[in-house]
mmCIF file of C-alpha atoms in Angstrom:
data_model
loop_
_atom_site.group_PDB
_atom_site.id
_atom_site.type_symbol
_atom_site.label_atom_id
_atom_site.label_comp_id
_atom_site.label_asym_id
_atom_site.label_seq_id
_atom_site.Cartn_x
_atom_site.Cartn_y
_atom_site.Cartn_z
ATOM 1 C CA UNK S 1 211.947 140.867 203.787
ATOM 2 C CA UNK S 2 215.318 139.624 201.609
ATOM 3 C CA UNK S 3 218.156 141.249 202.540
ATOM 4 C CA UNK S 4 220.778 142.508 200.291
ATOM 5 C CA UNK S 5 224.557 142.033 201.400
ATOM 6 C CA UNK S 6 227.033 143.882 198.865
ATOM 7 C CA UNK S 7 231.093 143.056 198.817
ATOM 8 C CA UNK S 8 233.256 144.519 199.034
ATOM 9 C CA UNK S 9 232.172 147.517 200.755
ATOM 10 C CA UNK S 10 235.153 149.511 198.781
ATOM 11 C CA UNK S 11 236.996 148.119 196.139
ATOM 12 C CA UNK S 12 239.892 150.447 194.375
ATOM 13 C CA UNK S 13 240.590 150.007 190.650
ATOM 14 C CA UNK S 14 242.775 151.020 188.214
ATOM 15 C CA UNK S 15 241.862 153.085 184.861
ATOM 16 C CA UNK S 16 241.363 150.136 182.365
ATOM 17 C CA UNK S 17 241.111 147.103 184.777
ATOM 18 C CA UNK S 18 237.726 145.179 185.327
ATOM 19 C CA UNK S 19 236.280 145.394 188.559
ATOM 20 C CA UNK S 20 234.073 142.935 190.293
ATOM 21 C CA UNK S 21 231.042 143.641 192.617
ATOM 22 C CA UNK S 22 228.818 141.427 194.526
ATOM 23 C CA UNK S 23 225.659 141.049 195.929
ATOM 24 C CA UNK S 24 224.581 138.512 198.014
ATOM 25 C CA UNK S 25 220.173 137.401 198.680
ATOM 26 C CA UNK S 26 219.121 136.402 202.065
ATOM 27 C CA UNK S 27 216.746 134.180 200.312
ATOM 28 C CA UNK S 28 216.163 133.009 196.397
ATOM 29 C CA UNK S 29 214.032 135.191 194.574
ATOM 30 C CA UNK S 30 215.073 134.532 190.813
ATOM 31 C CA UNK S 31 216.278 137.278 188.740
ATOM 32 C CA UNK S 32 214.396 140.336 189.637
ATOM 33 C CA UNK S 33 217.816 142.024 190.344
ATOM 34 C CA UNK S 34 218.702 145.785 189.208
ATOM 35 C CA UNK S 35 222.503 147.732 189.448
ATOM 36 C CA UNK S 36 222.291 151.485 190.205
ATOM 37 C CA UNK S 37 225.262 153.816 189.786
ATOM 38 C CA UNK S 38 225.358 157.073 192.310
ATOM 39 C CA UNK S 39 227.551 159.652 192.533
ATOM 40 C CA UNK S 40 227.658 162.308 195.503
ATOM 41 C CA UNK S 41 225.009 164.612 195.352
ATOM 42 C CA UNK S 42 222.964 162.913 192.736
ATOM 43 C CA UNK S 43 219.930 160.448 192.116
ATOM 44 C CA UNK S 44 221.229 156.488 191.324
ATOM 45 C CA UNK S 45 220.958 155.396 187.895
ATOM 46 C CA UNK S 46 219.574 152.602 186.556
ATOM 47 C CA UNK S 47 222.486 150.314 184.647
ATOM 48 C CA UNK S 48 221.270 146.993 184.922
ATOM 49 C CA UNK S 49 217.885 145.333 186.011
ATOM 50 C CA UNK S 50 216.354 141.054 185.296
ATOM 51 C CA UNK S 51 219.880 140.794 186.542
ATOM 52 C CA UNK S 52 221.672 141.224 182.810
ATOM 53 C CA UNK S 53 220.031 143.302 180.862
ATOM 54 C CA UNK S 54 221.448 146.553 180.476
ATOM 55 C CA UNK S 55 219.163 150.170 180.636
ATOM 56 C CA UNK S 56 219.021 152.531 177.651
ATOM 57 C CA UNK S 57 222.138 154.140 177.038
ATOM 58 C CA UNK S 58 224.536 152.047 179.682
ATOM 59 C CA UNK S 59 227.892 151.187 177.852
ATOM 60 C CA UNK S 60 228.733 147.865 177.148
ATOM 61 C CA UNK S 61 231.315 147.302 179.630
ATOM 62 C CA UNK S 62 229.101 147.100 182.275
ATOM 63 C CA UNK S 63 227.274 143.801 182.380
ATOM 64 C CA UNK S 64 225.148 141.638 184.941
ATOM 65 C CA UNK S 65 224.887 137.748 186.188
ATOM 66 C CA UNK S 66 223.681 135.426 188.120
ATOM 67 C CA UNK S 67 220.362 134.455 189.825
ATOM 68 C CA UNK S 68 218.905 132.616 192.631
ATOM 69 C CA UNK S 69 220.885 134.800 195.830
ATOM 70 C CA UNK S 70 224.164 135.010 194.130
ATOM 71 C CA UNK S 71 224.706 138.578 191.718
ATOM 72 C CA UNK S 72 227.633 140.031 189.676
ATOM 73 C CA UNK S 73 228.165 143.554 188.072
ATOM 74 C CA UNK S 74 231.147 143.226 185.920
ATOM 75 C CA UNK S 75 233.235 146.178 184.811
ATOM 76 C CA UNK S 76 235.104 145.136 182.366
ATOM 77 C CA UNK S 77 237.682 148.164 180.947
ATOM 78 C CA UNK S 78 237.197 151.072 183.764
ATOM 79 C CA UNK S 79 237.062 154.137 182.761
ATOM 80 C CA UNK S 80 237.550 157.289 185.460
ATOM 81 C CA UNK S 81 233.689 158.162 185.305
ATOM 82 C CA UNK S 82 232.948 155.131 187.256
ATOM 83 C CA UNK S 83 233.642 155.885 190.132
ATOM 84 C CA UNK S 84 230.714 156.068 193.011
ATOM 85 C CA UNK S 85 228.561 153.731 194.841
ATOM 86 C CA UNK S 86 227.181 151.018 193.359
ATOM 87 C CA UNK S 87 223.765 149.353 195.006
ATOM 88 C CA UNK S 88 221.817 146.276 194.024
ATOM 89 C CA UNK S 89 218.254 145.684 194.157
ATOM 90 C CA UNK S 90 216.230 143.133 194.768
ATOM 91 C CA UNK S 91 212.621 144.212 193.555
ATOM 92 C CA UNK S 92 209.133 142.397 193.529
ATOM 93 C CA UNK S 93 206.801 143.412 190.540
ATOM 94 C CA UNK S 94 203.652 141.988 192.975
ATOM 95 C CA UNK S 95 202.952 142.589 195.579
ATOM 96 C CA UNK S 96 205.409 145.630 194.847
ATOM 97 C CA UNK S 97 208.226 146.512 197.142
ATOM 98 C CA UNK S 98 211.886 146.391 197.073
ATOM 99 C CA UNK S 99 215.141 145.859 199.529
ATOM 100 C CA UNK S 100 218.373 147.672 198.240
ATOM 101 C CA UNK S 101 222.398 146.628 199.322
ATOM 102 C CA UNK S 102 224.376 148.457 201.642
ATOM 103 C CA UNK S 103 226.096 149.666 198.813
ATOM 104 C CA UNK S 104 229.814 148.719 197.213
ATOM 105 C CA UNK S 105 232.436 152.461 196.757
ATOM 106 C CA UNK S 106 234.295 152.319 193.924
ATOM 107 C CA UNK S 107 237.214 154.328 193.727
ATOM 108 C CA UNK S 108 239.658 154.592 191.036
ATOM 109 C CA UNK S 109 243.100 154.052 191.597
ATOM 110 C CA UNK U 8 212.365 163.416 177.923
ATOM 111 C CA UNK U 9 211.148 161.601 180.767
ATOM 112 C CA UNK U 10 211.500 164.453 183.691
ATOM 113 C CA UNK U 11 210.622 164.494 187.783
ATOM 114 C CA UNK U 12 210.691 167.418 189.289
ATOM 115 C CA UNK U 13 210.670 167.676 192.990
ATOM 116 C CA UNK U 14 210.107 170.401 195.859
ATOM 117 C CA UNK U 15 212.740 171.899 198.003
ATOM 118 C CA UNK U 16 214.928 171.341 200.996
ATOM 119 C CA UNK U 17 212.735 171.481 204.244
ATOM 120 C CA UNK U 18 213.796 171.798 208.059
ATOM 121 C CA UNK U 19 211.427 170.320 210.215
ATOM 122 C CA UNK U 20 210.929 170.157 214.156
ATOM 123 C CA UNK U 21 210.541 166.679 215.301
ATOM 124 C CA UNK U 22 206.547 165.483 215.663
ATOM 125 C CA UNK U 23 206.039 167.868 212.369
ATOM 126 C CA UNK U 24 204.848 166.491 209.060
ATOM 127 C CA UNK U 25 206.706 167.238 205.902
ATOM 128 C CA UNK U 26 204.948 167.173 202.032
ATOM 129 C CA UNK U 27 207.198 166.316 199.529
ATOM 130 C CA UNK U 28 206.215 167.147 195.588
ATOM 131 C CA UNK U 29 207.194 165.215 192.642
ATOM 132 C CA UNK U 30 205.974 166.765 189.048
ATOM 133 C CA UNK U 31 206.054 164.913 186.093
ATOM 134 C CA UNK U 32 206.590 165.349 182.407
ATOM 135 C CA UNK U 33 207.255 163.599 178.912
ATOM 136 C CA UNK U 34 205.078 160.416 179.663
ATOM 137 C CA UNK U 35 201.531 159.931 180.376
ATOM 138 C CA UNK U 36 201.466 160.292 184.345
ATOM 139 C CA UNK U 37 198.799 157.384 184.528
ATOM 140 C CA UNK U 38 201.022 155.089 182.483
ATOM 141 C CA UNK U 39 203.341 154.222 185.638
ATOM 142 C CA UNK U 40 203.478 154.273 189.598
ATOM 143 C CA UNK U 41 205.196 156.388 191.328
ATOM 144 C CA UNK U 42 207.420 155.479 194.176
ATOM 145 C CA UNK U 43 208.810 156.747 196.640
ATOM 146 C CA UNK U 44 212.489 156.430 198.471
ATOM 147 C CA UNK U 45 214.237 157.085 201.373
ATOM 148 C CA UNK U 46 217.823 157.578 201.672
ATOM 149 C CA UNK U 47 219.616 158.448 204.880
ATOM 150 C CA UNK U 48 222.935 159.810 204.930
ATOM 151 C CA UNK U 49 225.609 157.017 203.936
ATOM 152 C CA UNK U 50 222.892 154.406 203.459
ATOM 153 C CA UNK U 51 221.557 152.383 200.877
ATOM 154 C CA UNK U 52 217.945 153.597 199.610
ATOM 155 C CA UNK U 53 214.756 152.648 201.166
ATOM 156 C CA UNK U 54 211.441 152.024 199.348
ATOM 157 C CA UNK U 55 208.522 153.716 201.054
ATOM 158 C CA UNK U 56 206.037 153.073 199.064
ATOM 159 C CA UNK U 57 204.472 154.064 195.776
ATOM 160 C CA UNK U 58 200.563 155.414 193.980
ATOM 161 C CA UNK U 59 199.387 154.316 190.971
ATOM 162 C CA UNK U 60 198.120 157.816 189.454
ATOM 163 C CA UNK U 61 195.206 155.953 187.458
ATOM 164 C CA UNK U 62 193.395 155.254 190.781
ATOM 165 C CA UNK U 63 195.307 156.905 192.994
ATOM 166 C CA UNK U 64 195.569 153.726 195.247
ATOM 167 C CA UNK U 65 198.686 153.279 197.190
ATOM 168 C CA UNK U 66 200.776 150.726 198.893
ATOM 169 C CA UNK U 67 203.033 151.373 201.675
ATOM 170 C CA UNK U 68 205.768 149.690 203.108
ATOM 171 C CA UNK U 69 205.540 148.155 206.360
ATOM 172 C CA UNK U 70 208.510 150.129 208.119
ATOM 173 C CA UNK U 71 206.491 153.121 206.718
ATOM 174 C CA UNK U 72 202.523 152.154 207.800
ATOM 175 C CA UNK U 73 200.905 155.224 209.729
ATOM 176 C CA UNK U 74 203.412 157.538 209.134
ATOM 177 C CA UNK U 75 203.346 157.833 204.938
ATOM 178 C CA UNK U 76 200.557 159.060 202.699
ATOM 179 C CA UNK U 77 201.431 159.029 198.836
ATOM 180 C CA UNK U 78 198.747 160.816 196.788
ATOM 181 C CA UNK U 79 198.360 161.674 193.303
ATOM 182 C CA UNK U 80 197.126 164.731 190.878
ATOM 183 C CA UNK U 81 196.076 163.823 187.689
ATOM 184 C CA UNK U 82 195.017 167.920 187.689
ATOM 185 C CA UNK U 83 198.547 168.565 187.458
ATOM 186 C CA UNK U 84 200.546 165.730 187.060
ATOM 187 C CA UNK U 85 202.119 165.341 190.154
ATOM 188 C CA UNK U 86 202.970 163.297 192.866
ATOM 189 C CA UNK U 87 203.084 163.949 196.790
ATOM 190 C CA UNK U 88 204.278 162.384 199.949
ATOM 191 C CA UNK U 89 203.637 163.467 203.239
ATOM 192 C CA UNK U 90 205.183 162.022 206.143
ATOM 193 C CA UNK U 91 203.999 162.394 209.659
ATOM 194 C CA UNK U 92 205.165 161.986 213.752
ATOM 195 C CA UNK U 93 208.864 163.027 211.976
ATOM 196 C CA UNK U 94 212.101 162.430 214.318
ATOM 197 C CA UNK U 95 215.649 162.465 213.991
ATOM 198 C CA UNK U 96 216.450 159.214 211.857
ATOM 199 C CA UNK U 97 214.002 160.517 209.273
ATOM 200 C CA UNK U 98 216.715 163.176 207.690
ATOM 201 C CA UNK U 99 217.249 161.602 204.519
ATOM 202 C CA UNK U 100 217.381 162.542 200.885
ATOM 203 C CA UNK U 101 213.779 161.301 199.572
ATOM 204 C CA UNK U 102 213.529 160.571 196.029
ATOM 205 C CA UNK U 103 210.035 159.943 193.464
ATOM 206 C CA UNK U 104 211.271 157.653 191.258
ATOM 207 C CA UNK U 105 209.264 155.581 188.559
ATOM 208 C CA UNK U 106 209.427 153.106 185.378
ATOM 209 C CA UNK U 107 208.390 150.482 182.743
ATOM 210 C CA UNK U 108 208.929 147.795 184.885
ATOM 211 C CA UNK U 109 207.490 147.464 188.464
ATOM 212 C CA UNK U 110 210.199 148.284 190.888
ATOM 213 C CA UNK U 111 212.802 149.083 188.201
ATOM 214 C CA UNK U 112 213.609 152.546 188.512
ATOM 215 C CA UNK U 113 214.842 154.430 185.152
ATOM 216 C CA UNK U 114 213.694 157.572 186.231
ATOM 217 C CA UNK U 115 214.561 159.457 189.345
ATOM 218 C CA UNK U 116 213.741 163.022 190.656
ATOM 219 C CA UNK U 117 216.781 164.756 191.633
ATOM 220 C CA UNK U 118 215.773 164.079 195.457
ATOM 221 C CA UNK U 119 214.513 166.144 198.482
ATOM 222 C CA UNK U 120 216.716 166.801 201.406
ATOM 223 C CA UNK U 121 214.924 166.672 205.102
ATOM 224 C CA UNK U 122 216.401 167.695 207.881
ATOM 225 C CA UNK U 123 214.807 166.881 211.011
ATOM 226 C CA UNK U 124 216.061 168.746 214.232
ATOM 227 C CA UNK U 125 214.854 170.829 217.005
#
């Protein structure tokens, strides 16, 4: 099983600032790497996944790099509604099965 | 609109076996697994496992052998997961989540708490 290691574990940002998460493979596995966005009492959502390519509907600030066991979600203007936990995920498309982060809290400053 | 709708909060003694339901709407259910995910408090998610509703076959994740069944209605368009021999570390939020891609999640039910206790 890969396992996911996220840094910080909270990182505090001001309104307009970019903000910097990482997320770190046990092992290389290529880009099969998604970015979920929860906030307390609700279901993640999906913001980034093949490492940089954003979901439906995710603004353009956000935005996704690397491969190999080294990620990046970049947020480059934040904006107060970002704040939450941030995971990453590594997934397999076969045989199926997937190993999420420990998870990076945003706050806003 | 894509929508998942799950059951309610449940309380559960430990050794007890909860059933979890996930309906679905605005796609073709056979189009796209279902999986599901287990989230304890303050944790990252856990994948559990996940049905394909075409053939109702399922694949389980190792942590997870023995002790989850995911099954699928194509009657009604739903999803289920039971989960068996429950204790304490198994309150969690469980989520059905699905997807276009294979293990890429757009699509989340709004998540089922468990609470296990005696």
């Amino acid at each position: 099983e890969i396992v996911m290691t996220q840094s910080p574990a909270t990182l505090s940002v001001s309104p307009g600032e970019r903000a910097t998460l990482s997320c770190r493979a046990s092992q290389s596995f290529g880009s099969n790497l998604a970015w979920y966005q929860q906030k307390p009492g609700q279901a993640p959502r999906l913001l980034i996944y093949g490492a940089s390519t954003r979901a439906t509907g995710i603004p353009a600030r956000f935005s996704g790099s690397g491969s190999g066991t080294e990620f990046t979600l970049t947020i480059s203007s934040l904006q107060s509604e970002d704040f939450g936990v941030y995971y990453c995920q590594q997934y397999n498309t076969w045989p199926p099965g997937c190993s999420f982060g420990q998870g990076t809290k945003l706050e806003i400053k | 609109e894509v929508q998942l709708v799950q059951s309610g909060s449940e309380m559960k003694k430990p050794g007890a076996t909860v059933k979890i339901s996930c309906k679905v709407s605005g796609y073709t259910f056979t189009d796209y697994y279902i999986h599901w995910v287990q989230q304890a408090p303050g944790k990252g998610p856990e994948w559990m496992g996940l049905v394909d509703p075409e053939d109702v076959e399922s694949i389980y994740a190792e942590k997870f052998q023995g002790r989850v069944t995911i099954t699928a209605d194509t009657s009604t368009d739903t999803a289920y997961m039971d989960l068996s021999s429950l204790r304490s570390e198994d309150t969690a939020v469980y989520y059905c989540a699905t997807g276009v891609v294979i293990g890429v999640y757009d699509s989340w039910g709004q998540g089922t708490l468990v609470t296990v206790s005696s």
